[in-house]
Coordinates of C-alpha atoms in Angstrom, one line a residue:
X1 CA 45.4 -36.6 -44.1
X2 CA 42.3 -35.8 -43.1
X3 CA 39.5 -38.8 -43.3
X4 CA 36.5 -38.3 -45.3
X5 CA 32.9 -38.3 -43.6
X6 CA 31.4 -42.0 -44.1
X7 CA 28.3 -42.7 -45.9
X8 CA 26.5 -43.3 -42.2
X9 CA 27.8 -40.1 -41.1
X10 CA 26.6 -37.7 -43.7
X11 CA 23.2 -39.9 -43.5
X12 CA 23.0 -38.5 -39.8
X13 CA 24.0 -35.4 -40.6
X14 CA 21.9 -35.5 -43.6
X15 CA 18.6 -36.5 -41.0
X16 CA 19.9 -34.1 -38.3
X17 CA 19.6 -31.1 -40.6
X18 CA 16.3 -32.2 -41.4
X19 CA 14.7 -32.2 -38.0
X20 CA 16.6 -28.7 -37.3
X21 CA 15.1 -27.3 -40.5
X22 CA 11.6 -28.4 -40.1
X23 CA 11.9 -26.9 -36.3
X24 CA 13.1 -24.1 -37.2
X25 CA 10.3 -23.4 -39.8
X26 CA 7.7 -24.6 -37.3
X27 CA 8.4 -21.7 -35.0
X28 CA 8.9 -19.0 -37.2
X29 CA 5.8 -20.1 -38.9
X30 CA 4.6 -19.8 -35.5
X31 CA 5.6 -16.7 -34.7
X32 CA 4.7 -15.1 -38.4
X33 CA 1.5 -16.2 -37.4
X34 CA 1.0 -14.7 -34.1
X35 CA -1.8 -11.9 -33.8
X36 CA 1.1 -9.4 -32.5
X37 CA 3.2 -10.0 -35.6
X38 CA 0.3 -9.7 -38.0
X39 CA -0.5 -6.9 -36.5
X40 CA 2.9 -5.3 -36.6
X41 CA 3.0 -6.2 -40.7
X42 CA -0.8 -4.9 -41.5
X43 CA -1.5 -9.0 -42.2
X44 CA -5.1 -11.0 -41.6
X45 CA -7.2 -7.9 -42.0
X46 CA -5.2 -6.2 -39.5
X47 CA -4.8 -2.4 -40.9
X48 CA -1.2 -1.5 -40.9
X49 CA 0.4 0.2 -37.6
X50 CA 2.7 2.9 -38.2
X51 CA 4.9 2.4 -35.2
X52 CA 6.4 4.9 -33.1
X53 CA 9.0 6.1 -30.2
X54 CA 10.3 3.4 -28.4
X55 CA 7.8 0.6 -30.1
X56 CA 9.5 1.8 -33.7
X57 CA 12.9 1.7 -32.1
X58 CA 12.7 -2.1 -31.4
X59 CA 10.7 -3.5 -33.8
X60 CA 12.0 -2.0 -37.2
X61 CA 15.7 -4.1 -36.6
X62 CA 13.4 -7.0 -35.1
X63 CA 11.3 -7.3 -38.1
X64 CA 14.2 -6.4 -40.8
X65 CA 16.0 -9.4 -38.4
X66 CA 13.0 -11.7 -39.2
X67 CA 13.0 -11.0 -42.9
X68 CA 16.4 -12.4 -42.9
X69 CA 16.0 -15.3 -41.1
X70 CA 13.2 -16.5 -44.0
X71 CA 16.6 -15.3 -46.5
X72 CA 18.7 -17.3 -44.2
X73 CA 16.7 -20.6 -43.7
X74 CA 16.3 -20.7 -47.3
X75 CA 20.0 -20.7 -48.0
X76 CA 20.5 -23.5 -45.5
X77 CA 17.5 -25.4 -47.1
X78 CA 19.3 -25.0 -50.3
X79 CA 22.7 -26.6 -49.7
X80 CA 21.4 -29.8 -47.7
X81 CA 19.0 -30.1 -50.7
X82 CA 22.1 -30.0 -52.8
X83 CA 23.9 -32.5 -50.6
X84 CA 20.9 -34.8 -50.0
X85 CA 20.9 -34.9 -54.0
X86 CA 24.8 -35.7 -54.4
X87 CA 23.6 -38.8 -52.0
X88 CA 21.7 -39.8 -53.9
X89 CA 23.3 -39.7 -56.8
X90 CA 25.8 -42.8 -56.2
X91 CA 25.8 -46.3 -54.5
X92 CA 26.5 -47.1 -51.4
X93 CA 28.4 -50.5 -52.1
X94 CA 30.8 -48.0 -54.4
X95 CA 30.9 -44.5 -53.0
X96 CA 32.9 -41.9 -54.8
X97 CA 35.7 -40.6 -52.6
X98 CA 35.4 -37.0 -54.2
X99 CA 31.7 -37.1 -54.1
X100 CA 31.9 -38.1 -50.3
X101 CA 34.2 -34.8 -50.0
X102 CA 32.0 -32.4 -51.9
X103 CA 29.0 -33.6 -49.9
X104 CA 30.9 -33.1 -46.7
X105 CA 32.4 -29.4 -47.5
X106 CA 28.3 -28.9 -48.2
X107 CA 27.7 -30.0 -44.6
X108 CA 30.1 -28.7 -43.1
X109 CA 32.5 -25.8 -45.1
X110 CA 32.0 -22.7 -45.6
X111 CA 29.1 -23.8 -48.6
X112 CA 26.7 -20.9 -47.9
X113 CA 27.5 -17.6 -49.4
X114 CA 26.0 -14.8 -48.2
X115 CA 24.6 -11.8 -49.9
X116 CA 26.9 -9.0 -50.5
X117 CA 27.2 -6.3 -48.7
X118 CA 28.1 -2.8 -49.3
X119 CA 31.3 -1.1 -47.4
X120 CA 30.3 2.6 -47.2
X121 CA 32.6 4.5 -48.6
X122 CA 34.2 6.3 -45.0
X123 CA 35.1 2.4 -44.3
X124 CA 37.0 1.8 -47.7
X125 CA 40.5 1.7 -48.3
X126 CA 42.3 2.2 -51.5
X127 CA 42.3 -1.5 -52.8
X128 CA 39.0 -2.5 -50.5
X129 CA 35.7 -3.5 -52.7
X130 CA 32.7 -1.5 -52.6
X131 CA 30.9 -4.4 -51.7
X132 CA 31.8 -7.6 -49.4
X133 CA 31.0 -11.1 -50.0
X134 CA 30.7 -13.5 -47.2
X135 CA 31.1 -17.6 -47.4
X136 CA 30.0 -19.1 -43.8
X137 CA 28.9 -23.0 -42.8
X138 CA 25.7 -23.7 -42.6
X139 CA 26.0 -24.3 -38.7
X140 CA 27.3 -20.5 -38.4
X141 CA 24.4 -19.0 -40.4
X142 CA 22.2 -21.8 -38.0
X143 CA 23.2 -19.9 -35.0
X144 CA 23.5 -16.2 -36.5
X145 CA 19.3 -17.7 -37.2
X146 CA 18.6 -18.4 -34.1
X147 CA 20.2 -15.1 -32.5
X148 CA 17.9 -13.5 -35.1
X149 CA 14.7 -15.2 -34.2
X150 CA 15.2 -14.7 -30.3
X151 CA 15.5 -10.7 -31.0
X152 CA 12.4 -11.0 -33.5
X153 CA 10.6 -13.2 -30.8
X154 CA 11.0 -11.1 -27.8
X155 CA 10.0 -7.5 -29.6
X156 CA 7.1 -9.4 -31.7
X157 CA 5.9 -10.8 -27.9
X158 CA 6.5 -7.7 -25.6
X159 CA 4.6 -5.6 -27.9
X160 CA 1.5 -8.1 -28.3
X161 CA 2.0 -8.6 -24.4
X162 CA 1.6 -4.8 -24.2
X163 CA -1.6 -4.6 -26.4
X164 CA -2.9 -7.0 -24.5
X165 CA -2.3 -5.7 -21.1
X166 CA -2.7 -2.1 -21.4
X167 CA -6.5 -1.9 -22.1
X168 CA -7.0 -3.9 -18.7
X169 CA -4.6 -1.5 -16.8
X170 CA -6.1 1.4 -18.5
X171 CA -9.4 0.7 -17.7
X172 CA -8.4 0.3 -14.0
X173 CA -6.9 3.2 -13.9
X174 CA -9.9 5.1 -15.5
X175 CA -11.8 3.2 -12.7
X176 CA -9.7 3.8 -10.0
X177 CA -9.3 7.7 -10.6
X178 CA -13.2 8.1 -10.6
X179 CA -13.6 6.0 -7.3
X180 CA -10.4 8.8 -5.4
X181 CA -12.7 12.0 -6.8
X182 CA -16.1 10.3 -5.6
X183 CA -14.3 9.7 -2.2
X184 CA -12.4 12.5 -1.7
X185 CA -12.1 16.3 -3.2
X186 CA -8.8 17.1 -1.6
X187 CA -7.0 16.3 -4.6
X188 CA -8.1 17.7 -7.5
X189 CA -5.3 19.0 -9.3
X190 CA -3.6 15.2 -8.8
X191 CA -6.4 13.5 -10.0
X192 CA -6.9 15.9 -13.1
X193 CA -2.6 15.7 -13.6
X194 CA -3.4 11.6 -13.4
X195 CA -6.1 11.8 -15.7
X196 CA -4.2 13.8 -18.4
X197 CA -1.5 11.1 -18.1
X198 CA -4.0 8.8 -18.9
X199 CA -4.8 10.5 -21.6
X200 CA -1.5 10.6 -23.3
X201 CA -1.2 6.4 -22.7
X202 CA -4.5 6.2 -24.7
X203 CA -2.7 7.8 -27.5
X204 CA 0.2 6.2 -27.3
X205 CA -1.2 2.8 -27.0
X206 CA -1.8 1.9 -30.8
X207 CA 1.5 3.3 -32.3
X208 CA 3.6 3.3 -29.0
X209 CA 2.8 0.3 -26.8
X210 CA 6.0 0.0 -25.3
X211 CA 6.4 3.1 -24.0
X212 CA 2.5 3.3 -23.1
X213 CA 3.2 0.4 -21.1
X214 CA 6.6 1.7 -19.3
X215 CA 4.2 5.0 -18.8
X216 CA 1.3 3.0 -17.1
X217 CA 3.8 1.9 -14.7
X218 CA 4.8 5.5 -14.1
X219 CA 1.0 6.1 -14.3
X220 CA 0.2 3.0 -11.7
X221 CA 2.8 4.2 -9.1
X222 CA 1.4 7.5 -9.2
X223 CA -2.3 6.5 -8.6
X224 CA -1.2 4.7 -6.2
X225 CA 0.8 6.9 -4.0
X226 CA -2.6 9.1 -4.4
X227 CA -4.6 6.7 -3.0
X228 CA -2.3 6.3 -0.5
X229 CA -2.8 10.3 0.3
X230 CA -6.8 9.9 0.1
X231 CA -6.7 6.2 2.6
X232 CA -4.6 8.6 5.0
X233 CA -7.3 11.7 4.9
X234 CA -10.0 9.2 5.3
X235 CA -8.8 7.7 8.5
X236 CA -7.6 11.4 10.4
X237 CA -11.0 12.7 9.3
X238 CA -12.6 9.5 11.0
X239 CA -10.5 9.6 13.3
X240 CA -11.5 13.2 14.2
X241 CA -14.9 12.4 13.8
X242 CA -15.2 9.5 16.2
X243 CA -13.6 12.0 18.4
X244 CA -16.6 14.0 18.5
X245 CA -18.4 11.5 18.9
X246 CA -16.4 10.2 22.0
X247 CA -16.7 14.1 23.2
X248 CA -20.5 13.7 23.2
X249 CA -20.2 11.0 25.6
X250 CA -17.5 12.8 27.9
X251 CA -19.7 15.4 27.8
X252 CA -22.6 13.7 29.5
X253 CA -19.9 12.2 31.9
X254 CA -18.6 15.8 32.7
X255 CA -22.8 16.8 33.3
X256 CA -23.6 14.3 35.8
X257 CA -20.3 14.2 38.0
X258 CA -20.8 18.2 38.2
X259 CA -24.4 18.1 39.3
X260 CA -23.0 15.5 41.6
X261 CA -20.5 17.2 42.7
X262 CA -22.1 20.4 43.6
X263 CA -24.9 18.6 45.5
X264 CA -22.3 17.4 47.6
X265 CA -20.1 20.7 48.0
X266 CA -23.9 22.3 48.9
X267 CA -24.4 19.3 51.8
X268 CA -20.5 19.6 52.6
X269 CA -21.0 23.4 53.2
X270 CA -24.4 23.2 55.2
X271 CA -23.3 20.0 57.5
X272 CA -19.6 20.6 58.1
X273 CA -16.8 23.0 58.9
X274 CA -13.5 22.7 58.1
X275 CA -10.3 24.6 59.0
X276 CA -9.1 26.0 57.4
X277 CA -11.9 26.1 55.1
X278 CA -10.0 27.5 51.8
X279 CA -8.5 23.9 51.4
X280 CA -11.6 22.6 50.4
X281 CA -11.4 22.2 46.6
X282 CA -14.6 23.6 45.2
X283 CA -16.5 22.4 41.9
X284 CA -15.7 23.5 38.7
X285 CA -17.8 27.2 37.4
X286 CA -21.0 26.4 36.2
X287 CA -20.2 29.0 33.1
X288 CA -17.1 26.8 32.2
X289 CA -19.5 23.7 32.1
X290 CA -22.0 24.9 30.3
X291 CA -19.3 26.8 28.0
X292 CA -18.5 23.0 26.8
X293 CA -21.3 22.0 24.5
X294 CA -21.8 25.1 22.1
X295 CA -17.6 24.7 22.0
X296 CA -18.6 20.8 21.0
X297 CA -21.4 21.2 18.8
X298 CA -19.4 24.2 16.5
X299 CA -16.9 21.7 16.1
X300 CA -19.4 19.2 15.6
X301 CA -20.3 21.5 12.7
X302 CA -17.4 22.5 11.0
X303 CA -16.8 18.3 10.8
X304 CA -19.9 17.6 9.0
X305 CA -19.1 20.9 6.5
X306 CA -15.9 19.2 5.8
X307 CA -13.7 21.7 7.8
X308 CA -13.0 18.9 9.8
X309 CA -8.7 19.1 9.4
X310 CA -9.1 22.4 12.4
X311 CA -11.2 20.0 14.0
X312 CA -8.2 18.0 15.0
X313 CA -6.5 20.8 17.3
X314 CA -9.9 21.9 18.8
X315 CA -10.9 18.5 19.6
X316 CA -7.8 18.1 21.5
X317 CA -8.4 21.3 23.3
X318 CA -11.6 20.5 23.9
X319 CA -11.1 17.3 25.2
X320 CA -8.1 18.2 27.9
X321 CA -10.3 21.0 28.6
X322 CA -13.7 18.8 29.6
X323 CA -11.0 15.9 31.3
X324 CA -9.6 18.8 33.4
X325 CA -13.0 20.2 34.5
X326 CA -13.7 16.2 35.3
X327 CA -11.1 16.2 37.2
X328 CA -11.4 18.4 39.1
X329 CA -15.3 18.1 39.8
X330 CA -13.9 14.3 41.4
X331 CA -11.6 16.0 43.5
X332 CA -14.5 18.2 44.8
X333 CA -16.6 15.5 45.0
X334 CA -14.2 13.1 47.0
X335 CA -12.9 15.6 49.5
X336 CA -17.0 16.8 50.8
X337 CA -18.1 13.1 50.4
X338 CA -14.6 12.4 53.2
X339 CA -15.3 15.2 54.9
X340 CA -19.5 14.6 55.3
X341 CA -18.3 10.7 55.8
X342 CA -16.1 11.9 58.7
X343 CA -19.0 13.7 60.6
X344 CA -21.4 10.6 60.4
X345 CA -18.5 8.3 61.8
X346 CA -17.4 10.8 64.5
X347 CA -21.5 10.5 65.2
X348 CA -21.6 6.7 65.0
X349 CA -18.7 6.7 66.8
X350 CA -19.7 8.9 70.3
X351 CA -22.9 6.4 70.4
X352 CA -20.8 3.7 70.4
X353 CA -18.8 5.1 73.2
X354 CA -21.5 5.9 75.4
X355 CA -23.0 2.8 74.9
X356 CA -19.4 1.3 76.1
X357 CA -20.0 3.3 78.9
X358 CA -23.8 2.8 79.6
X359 CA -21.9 -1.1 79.9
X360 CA -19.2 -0.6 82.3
X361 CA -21.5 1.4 84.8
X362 CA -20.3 4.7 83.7
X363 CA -23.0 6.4 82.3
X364 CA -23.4 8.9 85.2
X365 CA -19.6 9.9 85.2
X366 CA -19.8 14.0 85.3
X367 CA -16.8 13.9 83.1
X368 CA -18.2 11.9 80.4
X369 CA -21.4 13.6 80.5
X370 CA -20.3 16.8 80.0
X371 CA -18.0 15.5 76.4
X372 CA -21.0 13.8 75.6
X373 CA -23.1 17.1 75.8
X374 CA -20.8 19.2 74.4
X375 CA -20.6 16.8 71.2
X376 CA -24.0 17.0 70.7
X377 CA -23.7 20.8 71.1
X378 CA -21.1 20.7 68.3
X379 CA -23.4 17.9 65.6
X380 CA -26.5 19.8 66.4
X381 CA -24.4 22.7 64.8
X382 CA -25.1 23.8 61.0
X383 CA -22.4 23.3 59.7
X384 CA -20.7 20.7 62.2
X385 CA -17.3 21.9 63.8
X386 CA -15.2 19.3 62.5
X387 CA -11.9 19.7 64.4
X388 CA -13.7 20.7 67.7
X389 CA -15.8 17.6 67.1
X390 CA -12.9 15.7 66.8
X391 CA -11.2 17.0 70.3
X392 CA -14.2 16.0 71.7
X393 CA -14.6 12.9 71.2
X394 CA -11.5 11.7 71.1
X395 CA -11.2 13.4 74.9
X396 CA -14.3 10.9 75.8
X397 CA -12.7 7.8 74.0
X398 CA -9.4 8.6 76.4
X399 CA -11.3 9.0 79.2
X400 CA -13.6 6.0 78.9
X401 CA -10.4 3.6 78.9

C-alpha cells in the first residue's frame, strides 16, 4: 500500500514550491522587463517593431512561448495555493488521512490540467475528439516552463545583443570604407559593392537584426579581405618607390666609377702597352651612361602619376641594366689600375736592382749596363712596352745573381 506524504513532507514540499515560484517569477519579470523585450512587444514608449525575415522567424514562437509560460506559472501558482489551503485547513496533532492524500495528488499527480487543444482535422480518427485535454504534475509543466523560458530568453537576448552591437559595427564599417577610398582608388567598384551592402544592413537593422547581424559578418569579412588588397598595393607601390629612390643613389654610384674609370683607361692607354692589347676591357659607352637618367627620371614620373604598377618591371630593368654597366666600369678600372701598377713596380724594381749592383761592385758590368739602358729606353716610351719591359728586367735580375 502506498504510504501517504507526512505532514513535514508536504510542509517542504509546500516551502520548496514557494522558493521555485517566486524564482521563477523573478526572472521572467526580469526578462519582461528587459529593453530588448519591450522593444519587441511596443512596451515603455517603445513604438511597436514589425519584425521580419530571420528576426520574425525566431521570435514569433519565442514570444508566443513566453505568453505561455505567464499561462503556465499561473496554473502551478494555483494548485499549491489550493494545497497550501487544504493545510491549513486541519490540525496537525489530528491530520485527516484523505486530506493528507488529496494534498499530495495536488503536489505531486497529474493536478494541473491543461488547456485544450484542437486536433486538426487530417489528425483525427473516427472516434478521436476535436479537441485534446491534457492532465500533467505540476513538476512536468515546471520543466515544460523552463524549456520555454530558455527559448524566450535566448531570442529576446540575441536580438537586443544585435541592436546593440550593430550600430557600433556599422559605424566602423562606414568608417573604415571612407579611410580604403581616401587611401587608395584601385578599388572602386569593391568599395561602392561594400557600401551598397551596408546599405541594405541599415535597413535591415530595425525589423531584421538577426540577419543584419549574420550580414555584417559577411559585410566585416569582406572589408576586410579589401583592406587586405589595398595594405598589399600600398607596400609594392612603396616598395617600387623606394626603388627609385635607391636607383638615384646607384645612379650617382654608376657616375663617379665611370669618370673614374675612364681617367684611368685614358692613363692606361697613354703609359702602357699591352699584348695583346684587345684583352684590355674597356669602359662602359658614354651614350649608355648618360642613357640612364632620362630612363630613371621617366620612371620617376610615371611613379608619382600613379602609373607606378609598370614601374615594377622597368625598375628592374633599369636596375640590372645600371649594376651591369657598374660592373663592368670596375673591371675596366681594376685591369688599367694592375696594368699602370705593374709599370711603376717594374720601375721601382730596376732601381732597386741597380742599386744591388752599385753595392756588390757591379755597376760598371757592360752586361748590366746595357739592360739597364735598354729599360729605360722602353719606360721612357709612351705607352711603356709592358712585356718587353718585363724581359728586360727580369734578364738584369738573373744576371745580377
Amino acid at each position: 500500500m502506498h504510504a501517504v506524504m507526512t505532514l513535514e513532507q508536504i510542509d517542504a514540499d509546500l516551502r520548496e514550491w514557494d522558493h521555485k515560484l517566486r524564482v521563477a517569477s523573478d526572472n521572467m519579470l526580469e526578462l519582461s522587463g528587459s529593453m530588448s523585450y519591450q522593444r519587441l512587444m511596443g512596451e515603455a514608449h517603445w513604438p511597436k517593431v514589425q519584425l521580419s525575415g530571420a528576426t520574425a522567424d525566431r521570435v514569433k514562437p519565442a514570444i508566443a512561448g513566453l505568453n505561455t509560460l505567464w499561462v503556465y506559472y499561473s496554473l502551478i501558482r494555483d494548485t499549491i495555493r489550493r494545497a497550501r489551503k487544504l493545510r491549513e485547513s486541519f490540525s496537525s496533532l489530528l491530520p485527516s488521512r484523505s486530506l493528507l492524500g488529496e494534498i499530495e495528488q495536488l503536489l505531486h499527480g497529474p493536478s494541473i490540467e491543461l488547456p485544450a487543444v484542437a486536433t486538426p482535422l487530417d489528425q483525427r480518427g473516427l472516434l478521436a475528439a476535436a479537441e485534446v485535454a491534457q492532465s500533467v504534475q505540476p513538476e512536468w509543466l515546471l520543466a515544460a516552463m523552463n524549456q520555454l523560458f530558455e527559448q524566450g530568453r535566448d531570442a529576446v537576448l540575441a536580438i537586443g545583443a544585435a541592436w546593440d552591437d550593430l550600430p557600433q559595427q556599422l559605424v566602423r564599417f562606414e568608417a573604415e570604407l571612407s579611410k580604403l577610398a581616401a587611401e587608395d582608388g584601385s578599388f572602386p567598384e569593391e568599395i561602392a559593392s561594400a557600401r551598397r551592402h551596408l546599405a541594405v544592413l541599415l535597413q535591415q537593422f530595425d525589423t531584421d537584426p538577426l540577419t543584419a547581424l549574420r550580414g555584417s559578418s559577411a559585410l566585416g569579412a569582406e572589408i576586410e579581405a579589401l583592406r587586405t588588397r589595398v595594405d598589399q598595393l600600398t607596400t609594392a607601390r612603396n616598395r617600387v618607390s623606394e626603388a627609385v629612390q635607391d636607383a638615384q643613389r646607384v645612379l650617382g654610384e654608376v657616375g663617379q666609377a665611370h669618370r673614374q674609370t675612364a681617367l684611368m683607361f685614358a692613363e692606361c692607354m697613354l703609359k702602357v702597352r699591352s699584348e695583346p692589347a684587345a684583352s684590355l676591357p674597356r669602359p662602359v659607352d658614354d651614350e649608355l651612361i648618360a642613357a640612364l637618367e632620362p630612363w630613371l627620371t621617366k620612371l620617376a614620373a610615371d611613379v608619382a602619376a600613379g602609373r607606378w604598377q609598370p614601374v615594377r618591371v622597368g625598375i628592374e630593368r633599369w636596375n640590372a641594366s645600371a649594376r651591369q654597366y657598374l660592373e663592368s666600369d670596375r673591371e675596366s678600372h681594376h685591369v688599367s689600375e694592375l696594368l699602370l701598377n705593374e709599370r711603376r713596380d717594374l720601375r721601382g724594381l730596376l732601381g732597386a736592382l741597380k742599386a744591388k749592383a752599385i753595392a756588390n761592385g757591379r755597376a760598371e758590368d757592360p752586361a748590366l749596363a746595357e739592360l739597364e739602358r735598354e729599360a729605360n729606353t722602353l719606360l721612357a716610351q709612351r705607352p711603356t712596352p709592358l712585356e718587353p719591359l718585363r724581359r728586360v728586367v727580369a734578364d738584369y735580375q738573373e744576371r745580377l745573381l
